[in-house]
């Protein structure tokens, strides 16, 4: 009998994506293997490291010293406030300039092609390109241009990439969604925060309508914001707490492995 495959679907959330690490920590401790991973935006970044074979301790070591300067930089403000050249350098430093096919686990990054108005799922080709496209929040980060395509953040159409995980071969999908708990936040103070809050409100609505995972983990991130890297430890703690609240459901996956 074939062993059922467990997939992980990771949502976007800017800096809040660090909360995914807390979930990964619990999955490791409980001995629940992940056979494939799909991510949108910040989830595509965390998912790439997981698919490359990184464990929680390694992910935390990188996240604990992460800064905006390491993953973004100034851009000529015609298509976005920030460029993603530094993100590509960051990825090359930690993951190498590799193809998606070279990862240890099947992996998918979800983006949107604004030219055609359609969802695009990267499962082959340059890893850095896929992550940059999936993370390119419109108006904030410059889009990824390729031929006629203009790729931006996948959250415009697919906040939680459950179907992408199933398409990779997952029989059971664990979905980790960071956005629904963000609807009552402090008042935005500047243009960047207004853009981010507007985008989060939109993707929260999308998340309400799209398919959920077989097990859904929803970290409570109220009181935190999407920009502050210094929250990393608290984000991991809340991701871990949410995963532990789902331990009964997660424990049922152990016999599948």
PDB file of C-alpha atoms in Angstrom:
ATOM      1  CA  UNK A   1       0.000   0.000   0.000  1.00  0.00           C
ATOM      2  CA  UNK A   2       1.322   3.441  -0.924  1.00  0.00           C
ATOM      3  CA  UNK A   3       2.180   5.724   1.988  1.00  0.00           C
ATOM      4  CA  UNK A   4      -0.001   8.855   1.834  1.00  0.00           C
ATOM      5  CA  UNK A   5       1.978  12.017   1.167  1.00  0.00           C
ATOM      6  CA  UNK A   6       1.688  15.048   3.444  1.00  0.00           C
ATOM      7  CA  UNK A   7       1.895  18.500   1.893  1.00  0.00           C
ATOM      8  CA  UNK A   8       2.393  21.869   3.550  1.00  0.00           C
ATOM      9  CA  UNK A   9       0.684  25.012   2.191  1.00  0.00           C
ATOM     10  CA  UNK A  10       2.145  28.259   3.551  1.00  0.00           C
ATOM     11  CA  UNK A  11       0.406  31.617   3.176  1.00  0.00           C
ATOM     12  CA  UNK A  12       1.899  35.056   2.738  1.00  0.00           C
ATOM     13  CA  UNK A  13       2.214  37.697   5.430  1.00  0.00           C
ATOM     14  CA  UNK A  14       5.338  39.824   4.925  1.00  0.00           C
ATOM     15  CA  UNK A  15       7.521  39.582   8.066  1.00  0.00           C
ATOM     16  CA  UNK A  16       4.764  37.588   9.746  1.00  0.00           C
ATOM     17  CA  UNK A  17       5.902  34.673   7.580  1.00  0.00           C
ATOM     18  CA  UNK A  18       8.445  33.969  10.327  1.00  0.00           C
ATOM     19  CA  UNK A  19       5.517  32.432  12.255  1.00  0.00           C
ATOM     20  CA  UNK A  20       5.687  29.526   9.807  1.00  0.00           C
ATOM     21  CA  UNK A  21       8.921  28.507  11.528  1.00  0.00           C
ATOM     22  CA  UNK A  22       7.046  27.792  14.753  1.00  0.00           C
ATOM     23  CA  UNK A  23       4.785  25.381  12.888  1.00  0.00           C
ATOM     24  CA  UNK A  24       7.795  23.700  11.272  1.00  0.00           C
ATOM     25  CA  UNK A  25       9.378  23.327  14.724  1.00  0.00           C
ATOM     26  CA  UNK A  26       6.348  21.417  16.025  1.00  0.00           C
ATOM     27  CA  UNK A  27       6.130  19.215  12.931  1.00  0.00           C
ATOM     28  CA  UNK A  28       9.775  18.261  13.416  1.00  0.00           C
ATOM     29  CA  UNK A  29       9.316  17.546  17.126  1.00  0.00           C
ATOM     30  CA  UNK A  30       6.251  15.401  16.459  1.00  0.00           C
ATOM     31  CA  UNK A  31       8.023  13.442  13.729  1.00  0.00           C
ATOM     32  CA  UNK A  32       5.553  14.445  11.003  1.00  0.00           C
ATOM     33  CA  UNK A  33       7.403  14.470   7.691  1.00  0.00           C
ATOM     34  CA  UNK A  34       6.545  16.848   4.888  1.00  0.00           C
ATOM     35  CA  UNK A  35       6.673  15.366   1.398  1.00  0.00           C
ATOM     36  CA  UNK A  36       6.023  18.542  -0.595  1.00  0.00           C
ATOM     37  CA  UNK A  37       5.539  22.239   0.067  1.00  0.00           C
ATOM     38  CA  UNK A  38       3.741  25.101  -1.680  1.00  0.00           C
ATOM     39  CA  UNK A  39       3.966  28.741  -0.700  1.00  0.00           C
ATOM     40  CA  UNK A  40       2.585  32.156  -1.527  1.00  0.00           C
ATOM     41  CA  UNK A  41       4.685  35.287  -0.955  1.00  0.00           C
ATOM     42  CA  UNK A  42       6.482  34.947   2.411  1.00  0.00           C
ATOM     43  CA  UNK A  43       5.324  31.335   2.435  1.00  0.00           C
ATOM     44  CA  UNK A  44       7.188  30.724  -0.809  1.00  0.00           C
ATOM     45  CA  UNK A  45      10.393  31.973   0.829  1.00  0.00           C
ATOM     46  CA  UNK A  46      10.064  29.816   3.958  1.00  0.00           C
ATOM     47  CA  UNK A  47       8.871  26.881   1.855  1.00  0.00           C
ATOM     48  CA  UNK A  48      11.925  27.066  -0.395  1.00  0.00           C
ATOM     49  CA  UNK A  49      14.258  26.657   2.561  1.00  0.00           C
ATOM     50  CA  UNK A  50      12.198  23.744   3.855  1.00  0.00           C
ATOM     51  CA  UNK A  51      12.185  22.089   0.432  1.00  0.00           C
ATOM     52  CA  UNK A  52      15.970  22.595   0.281  1.00  0.00           C
ATOM     53  CA  UNK A  53      16.392  20.475   3.414  1.00  0.00           C
ATOM     54  CA  UNK A  54      16.751  23.182   6.076  1.00  0.00           C
ATOM     55  CA  UNK A  55      15.563  22.323   9.593  1.00  0.00           C
ATOM     56  CA  UNK A  56      14.049  24.623  12.199  1.00  0.00           C
ATOM     57  CA  UNK A  57      17.344  25.429  13.930  1.00  0.00           C
ATOM     58  CA  UNK A  58      18.913  26.538  10.655  1.00  0.00           C
ATOM     59  CA  UNK A  59      15.843  28.544   9.677  1.00  0.00           C
ATOM     60  CA  UNK A  60      15.815  30.283  13.039  1.00  0.00           C
ATOM     61  CA  UNK A  61      19.509  31.128  12.793  1.00  0.00           C
ATOM     62  CA  UNK A  62      18.852  32.922   9.500  1.00  0.00           C
ATOM     63  CA  UNK A  63      15.585  34.589  10.592  1.00  0.00           C
ATOM     64  CA  UNK A  64      16.972  35.881  13.894  1.00  0.00           C
ATOM     65  CA  UNK A  65      19.392  38.185  12.044  1.00  0.00           C
ATOM     66  CA  UNK A  66      17.132  39.018   9.100  1.00  0.00           C
ATOM     67  CA  UNK A  67      16.732  42.684   8.162  1.00  0.00           C
ATOM     68  CA  UNK A  68      14.868  44.613   5.489  1.00  0.00           C
ATOM     69  CA  UNK A  69      18.200  45.667   4.020  1.00  0.00           C
ATOM     70  CA  UNK A  70      19.130  42.024   3.438  1.00  0.00           C
ATOM     71  CA  UNK A  71      16.070  41.303   1.293  1.00  0.00           C
ATOM     72  CA  UNK A  72      15.116  44.646  -0.285  1.00  0.00           C
ATOM     73  CA  UNK A  73      16.624  47.834  -1.589  1.00  0.00           C
ATOM     74  CA  UNK A  74      15.745  51.103  -3.281  1.00  0.00           C
ATOM     75  CA  UNK A  75      14.205  51.053  -6.732  1.00  0.00           C
ATOM     76  CA  UNK A  76      13.446  53.615  -9.389  1.00  0.00           C
ATOM     77  CA  UNK A  77       9.820  54.172  -8.289  1.00  0.00           C
ATOM     78  CA  UNK A  78       8.066  53.515 -11.556  1.00  0.00           C
ATOM     79  CA  UNK A  79       6.776  50.005 -10.776  1.00  0.00           C
ATOM     80  CA  UNK A  80       7.438  49.615  -7.056  1.00  0.00           C
ATOM     81  CA  UNK A  81       8.910  51.342  -4.013  1.00  0.00           C
ATOM     82  CA  UNK A  82      11.474  48.624  -3.348  1.00  0.00           C
ATOM     83  CA  UNK A  83      13.607  46.400  -5.535  1.00  0.00           C
ATOM     84  CA  UNK A  84      14.267  42.701  -4.976  1.00  0.00           C
ATOM     85  CA  UNK A  85      17.925  42.525  -6.028  1.00  0.00           C
ATOM     86  CA  UNK A  86      18.971  42.051  -2.397  1.00  0.00           C
ATOM     87  CA  UNK A  87      16.444  39.243  -2.007  1.00  0.00           C
ATOM     88  CA  UNK A  88      18.069  37.424  -4.914  1.00  0.00           C
ATOM     89  CA  UNK A  89      21.508  37.906  -3.335  1.00  0.00           C
ATOM     90  CA  UNK A  90      20.122  36.621  -0.034  1.00  0.00           C
ATOM     91  CA  UNK A  91      18.754  33.514  -1.763  1.00  0.00           C
ATOM     92  CA  UNK A  92      21.976  32.896  -3.663  1.00  0.00           C
ATOM     93  CA  UNK A  93      23.935  33.167  -0.413  1.00  0.00           C
ATOM     94  CA  UNK A  94      21.849  30.656   1.514  1.00  0.00           C
ATOM     95  CA  UNK A  95      20.393  28.412  -1.187  1.00  0.00           C
ATOM     96  CA  UNK A  96      22.702  28.877  -4.139  1.00  0.00           C
ATOM     97  CA  UNK A  97      21.607  29.744  -7.663  1.00  0.00           C
ATOM     98  CA  UNK A  98      19.657  26.547  -8.116  1.00  0.00           C
ATOM     99  CA  UNK A  99      16.683  25.311 -10.075  1.00  0.00           C
ATOM    100  CA  UNK A 100      13.444  24.266  -8.370  1.00  0.00           C
ATOM    101  CA  UNK A 101      13.991  20.756  -9.723  1.00  0.00           C
ATOM    102  CA  UNK A 102      17.177  20.511  -7.646  1.00  0.00           C
ATOM    103  CA  UNK A 103      15.380  20.887  -4.300  1.00  0.00           C
ATOM    104  CA  UNK A 104      15.025  17.893  -2.008  1.00  0.00           C
ATOM    105  CA  UNK A 105      11.218  18.138  -1.914  1.00  0.00           C
ATOM    106  CA  UNK A 106       8.680  18.952  -4.631  1.00  0.00           C
ATOM    107  CA  UNK A 107       8.028  22.683  -4.364  1.00  0.00           C
ATOM    108  CA  UNK A 108       5.677  25.282  -5.795  1.00  0.00           C
ATOM    109  CA  UNK A 109       5.623  29.082  -5.566  1.00  0.00           C
ATOM    110  CA  UNK A 110       2.410  30.872  -6.500  1.00  0.00           C
ATOM    111  CA  UNK A 111       2.427  34.227  -8.292  1.00  0.00           C
ATOM    112  CA  UNK A 112       0.062  36.202 -10.507  1.00  0.00           C
ATOM    113  CA  UNK A 113       0.730  37.363 -14.069  1.00  0.00           C
ATOM    114  CA  UNK A 114      -0.812  40.837 -14.201  1.00  0.00           C
ATOM    115  CA  UNK A 115      -0.609  40.922 -17.991  1.00  0.00           C
ATOM    116  CA  UNK A 116      -2.997  37.985 -18.336  1.00  0.00           C
ATOM    117  CA  UNK A 117      -4.724  38.296 -14.975  1.00  0.00           C
ATOM    118  CA  UNK A 118      -4.078  34.680 -14.060  1.00  0.00           C
ATOM    119  CA  UNK A 119      -2.521  32.637 -11.304  1.00  0.00           C
ATOM    120  CA  UNK A 120       0.868  31.108 -12.126  1.00  0.00           C
ATOM    121  CA  UNK A 121       2.456  28.242 -10.209  1.00  0.00           C
ATOM    122  CA  UNK A 122       6.215  27.831 -10.538  1.00  0.00           C
ATOM    123  CA  UNK A 123       7.311  24.217 -10.107  1.00  0.00           C
ATOM    124  CA  UNK A 124      10.347  24.294 -12.405  1.00  0.00           C
ATOM    125  CA  UNK A 125      12.980  26.816 -13.412  1.00  0.00           C
ATOM    126  CA  UNK A 126      15.111  29.263 -11.417  1.00  0.00           C
ATOM    127  CA  UNK A 127      14.207  29.204  -7.724  1.00  0.00           C
ATOM    128  CA  UNK A 128      15.108  32.841  -7.067  1.00  0.00           C
ATOM    129  CA  UNK A 129      12.875  34.043  -9.912  1.00  0.00           C
ATOM    130  CA  UNK A 130       9.911  32.083  -8.536  1.00  0.00           C
ATOM    131  CA  UNK A 131      10.328  33.453  -5.016  1.00  0.00           C
ATOM    132  CA  UNK A 132      10.851  37.037  -6.187  1.00  0.00           C
ATOM    133  CA  UNK A 133       7.699  36.797  -8.317  1.00  0.00           C
ATOM    134  CA  UNK A 134       5.626  35.289  -5.511  1.00  0.00           C
ATOM    135  CA  UNK A 135       6.792  37.985  -3.059  1.00  0.00           C
ATOM    136  CA  UNK A 136       6.366  41.010  -5.359  1.00  0.00           C
ATOM    137  CA  UNK A 137       3.562  42.824  -3.533  1.00  0.00           C
ATOM    138  CA  UNK A 138       2.081  45.298  -6.048  1.00  0.00           C
ATOM    139  CA  UNK A 139       3.140  48.878  -5.441  1.00  0.00           C
ATOM    140  CA  UNK A 140       5.724  47.885  -2.838  1.00  0.00           C
ATOM    141  CA  UNK A 141       8.142  45.543  -4.621  1.00  0.00           C
ATOM    142  CA  UNK A 142       8.986  45.799  -8.303  1.00  0.00           C
ATOM    143  CA  UNK A 143       7.365  42.986 -10.307  1.00  0.00           C
ATOM    144  CA  UNK A 144       9.349  40.316 -12.101  1.00  0.00           C
ATOM    145  CA  UNK A 145       9.256  40.912 -15.836  1.00  0.00           C
ATOM    146  CA  UNK A 146       9.718  38.112 -18.338  1.00  0.00           C
ATOM    147  CA  UNK A 147       8.776  38.300 -22.021  1.00  0.00           C
ATOM    148  CA  UNK A 148       5.156  39.499 -21.992  1.00  0.00           C
ATOM    149  CA  UNK A 149       4.544  38.484 -18.374  1.00  0.00           C
ATOM    150  CA  UNK A 150       4.557  40.770 -15.328  1.00  0.00           C
ATOM    151  CA  UNK A 151       4.636  38.642 -12.174  1.00  0.00           C
ATOM    152  CA  UNK A 152       3.431  39.904  -8.784  1.00  0.00           C
ATOM    153  CA  UNK A 153       2.474  38.485  -5.383  1.00  0.00           C
ATOM    154  CA  UNK A 154       0.387  35.313  -5.580  1.00  0.00           C
ATOM    155  CA  UNK A 155      -1.860  36.532  -2.769  1.00  0.00           C
ATOM    156  CA  UNK A 156      -3.842  38.518  -5.332  1.00  0.00           C
ATOM    157  CA  UNK A 157      -5.511  35.261  -6.297  1.00  0.00           C
ATOM    158  CA  UNK A 158      -4.253  32.496  -3.978  1.00  0.00           C
ATOM    159  CA  UNK A 159      -3.397  33.328  -0.380  1.00  0.00           C
ATOM    160  CA  UNK A 160      -3.251  29.697   0.795  1.00  0.00           C
ATOM    161  CA  UNK A 161      -1.898  27.415  -1.977  1.00  0.00           C
ATOM    162  CA  UNK A 162      -3.678  24.214  -0.977  1.00  0.00           C
ATOM    163  CA  UNK A 163      -4.391  23.130  -4.547  1.00  0.00           C
ATOM    164  CA  UNK A 164      -0.762  23.697  -5.512  1.00  0.00           C
ATOM    165  CA  UNK A 165       0.259  21.299  -2.741  1.00  0.00           C
ATOM    166  CA  UNK A 166      -2.249  18.704  -3.978  1.00  0.00           C
ATOM    167  CA  UNK A 167      -0.932  19.138  -7.517  1.00  0.00           C
ATOM    168  CA  UNK A 168       2.524  18.277  -6.182  1.00  0.00           C
ATOM    169  CA  UNK A 169       1.145  14.939  -5.025  1.00  0.00           C
ATOM    170  CA  UNK A 170      -0.095  15.635  -1.486  1.00  0.00           C
ATOM    171  CA  UNK A 171      -2.876  13.385  -0.212  1.00  0.00           C
ATOM    172  CA  UNK A 172      -3.200  15.367   3.013  1.00  0.00           C
ATOM    173  CA  UNK A 173      -2.517  19.113   3.185  1.00  0.00           C
ATOM    174  CA  UNK A 174      -1.615  21.091   6.283  1.00  0.00           C
ATOM    175  CA  UNK A 175      -2.528  24.727   5.638  1.00  0.00           C
ATOM    176  CA  UNK A 176      -0.915  27.558   7.627  1.00  0.00           C
ATOM    177  CA  UNK A 177      -2.706  30.873   7.118  1.00  0.00           C
ATOM    178  CA  UNK A 178      -1.340  34.042   8.728  1.00  0.00           C
ATOM    179  CA  UNK A 179      -3.652  36.751   7.407  1.00  0.00           C
ATOM    180  CA  UNK A 180      -7.158  36.183   8.917  1.00  0.00           C
ATOM    181  CA  UNK A 181      -6.015  37.330  12.368  1.00  0.00           C
ATOM    182  CA  UNK A 182      -4.800  40.684  11.048  1.00  0.00           C
ATOM    183  CA  UNK A 183      -8.035  42.523  10.380  1.00  0.00           C
ATOM    184  CA  UNK A 184      -8.008  44.673  13.537  1.00  0.00           C
ATOM    185  CA  UNK A 185      -4.614  46.332  13.585  1.00  0.00           C
ATOM    186  CA  UNK A 186      -3.238  49.680  14.639  1.00  0.00           C
ATOM    187  CA  UNK A 187      -3.782  52.636  12.365  1.00  0.00           C
ATOM    188  CA  UNK A 188      -1.261  52.723   9.447  1.00  0.00           C
ATOM    189  CA  UNK A 189       1.220  55.560   9.905  1.00  0.00           C
ATOM    190  CA  UNK A 190       2.786  56.040   6.475  1.00  0.00           C
ATOM    191  CA  UNK A 191       2.411  55.189   2.794  1.00  0.00           C
ATOM    192  CA  UNK A 192       4.125  51.806   3.093  1.00  0.00           C
ATOM    193  CA  UNK A 193       1.929  50.726   5.988  1.00  0.00           C
ATOM    194  CA  UNK A 194      -1.202  51.903   4.156  1.00  0.00           C
ATOM    195  CA  UNK A 195      -0.240  49.841   1.092  1.00  0.00           C
ATOM    196  CA  UNK A 196       0.495  46.786   3.214  1.00  0.00           C
ATOM    197  CA  UNK A 197      -2.722  47.100   5.260  1.00  0.00           C
ATOM    198  CA  UNK A 198      -4.776  47.482   2.073  1.00  0.00           C
ATOM    199  CA  UNK A 199      -3.168  44.419   0.507  1.00  0.00           C
ATOM    200  CA  UNK A 200      -3.682  42.362   3.667  1.00  0.00           C
ATOM    201  CA  UNK A 201      -7.366  43.316   3.810  1.00  0.00           C
ATOM    202  CA  UNK A 202      -7.808  42.153   0.231  1.00  0.00           C
ATOM    203  CA  UNK A 203      -6.005  38.826   0.667  1.00  0.00           C
ATOM    204  CA  UNK A 204      -7.865  38.166   3.923  1.00  0.00           C
ATOM    205  CA  UNK A 205     -11.087  38.313   1.918  1.00  0.00           C
ATOM    206  CA  UNK A 206      -9.601  35.994  -0.705  1.00  0.00           C
ATOM    207  CA  UNK A 207      -8.541  33.567   2.028  1.00  0.00           C
ATOM    208  CA  UNK A 208     -12.125  33.376   3.320  1.00  0.00           C
ATOM    209  CA  UNK A 209     -13.338  32.149  -0.063  1.00  0.00           C
ATOM    210  CA  UNK A 210     -10.608  29.736  -1.147  1.00  0.00           C
ATOM    211  CA  UNK A 211     -10.274  26.014  -0.315  1.00  0.00           C
ATOM    212  CA  UNK A 212      -8.791  25.133   3.057  1.00  0.00           C
ATOM    213  CA  UNK A 213      -6.367  22.391   3.981  1.00  0.00           C
ATOM    214  CA  UNK A 214      -7.293  19.080   5.591  1.00  0.00           C
ATOM    215  CA  UNK A 215      -5.716  20.473   8.761  1.00  0.00           C
ATOM    216  CA  UNK A 216      -5.654  24.251   9.174  1.00  0.00           C
ATOM    217  CA  UNK A 217      -3.324  26.129  11.503  1.00  0.00           C
ATOM    218  CA  UNK A 218      -4.187  29.777  12.149  1.00  0.00           C
ATOM    219  CA  UNK A 219      -1.635  31.528  14.377  1.00  0.00           C
ATOM    220  CA  UNK A 220      -3.055  34.384  16.438  1.00  0.00           C
ATOM    221  CA  UNK A 221      -0.896  37.317  15.355  1.00  0.00           C
ATOM    222  CA  UNK A 222      -3.027  40.145  16.720  1.00  0.00           C
ATOM    223  CA  UNK A 223      -0.982  43.028  18.049  1.00  0.00           C
ATOM    224  CA  UNK A 224       1.957  42.261  15.768  1.00  0.00           C
ATOM    225  CA  UNK A 225       2.703  44.005  12.492  1.00  0.00           C
ATOM    226  CA  UNK A 226       3.988  43.044   9.085  1.00  0.00           C
ATOM    227  CA  UNK A 227       7.143  45.169   9.041  1.00  0.00           C
ATOM    228  CA  UNK A 228       9.057  44.652  12.275  1.00  0.00           C
ATOM    229  CA  UNK A 229      11.865  42.100  12.087  1.00  0.00           C
ATOM    230  CA  UNK A 230      12.495  42.379  15.832  1.00  0.00           C
ATOM    231  CA  UNK A 231       9.272  40.408  16.431  1.00  0.00           C
ATOM    232  CA  UNK A 232      10.890  37.222  15.118  1.00  0.00           C
ATOM    233  CA  UNK A 233      11.029  35.384  18.447  1.00  0.00           C
ATOM    234  CA  UNK A 234       7.404  36.210  19.281  1.00  0.00           C
ATOM    235  CA  UNK A 235       6.264  35.203  15.792  1.00  0.00           C
ATOM    236  CA  UNK A 236       7.896  31.797  16.136  1.00  0.00           C
ATOM    237  CA  UNK A 237       6.327  31.385  19.572  1.00  0.00           C
ATOM    238  CA  UNK A 238       2.836  32.117  18.257  1.00  0.00           C
ATOM    239  CA  UNK A 239       3.267  29.832  15.268  1.00  0.00           C
ATOM    240  CA  UNK A 240       4.386  27.085  17.603  1.00  0.00           C
ATOM    241  CA  UNK A 241       1.431  27.691  19.940  1.00  0.00           C
ATOM    242  CA  UNK A 242      -1.057  27.439  17.073  1.00  0.00           C
ATOM    243  CA  UNK A 243       0.511  24.201  15.854  1.00  0.00           C
ATOM    244  CA  UNK A 244       0.353  22.716  19.347  1.00  0.00           C
ATOM    245  CA  UNK A 245      -3.351  23.554  19.483  1.00  0.00           C
ATOM    246  CA  UNK A 246      -3.701  21.316  16.414  1.00  0.00           C
ATOM    247  CA  UNK A 247      -1.689  18.435  17.888  1.00  0.00           C
ATOM    248  CA  UNK A 248      -4.669  16.087  18.118  1.00  0.00           C
ATOM    249  CA  UNK A 249      -5.315  16.473  14.402  1.00  0.00           C
ATOM    250  CA  UNK A 250      -1.603  16.352  13.569  1.00  0.00           C
ATOM    251  CA  UNK A 251      -1.112  13.211  15.665  1.00  0.00           C
ATOM    252  CA  UNK A 252      -3.491  11.374  13.356  1.00  0.00           C
ATOM    253  CA  UNK A 253      -0.971  11.902  10.565  1.00  0.00           C
ATOM    254  CA  UNK A 254       1.728   9.938  12.390  1.00  0.00           C
ATOM    255  CA  UNK A 255       0.251   6.522  11.392  1.00  0.00           C
ATOM    256  CA  UNK A 256       0.316   7.702   7.778  1.00  0.00           C
ATOM    257  CA  UNK A 257       4.100   7.986   7.862  1.00  0.00           C
TER     258      UNK A 257
END
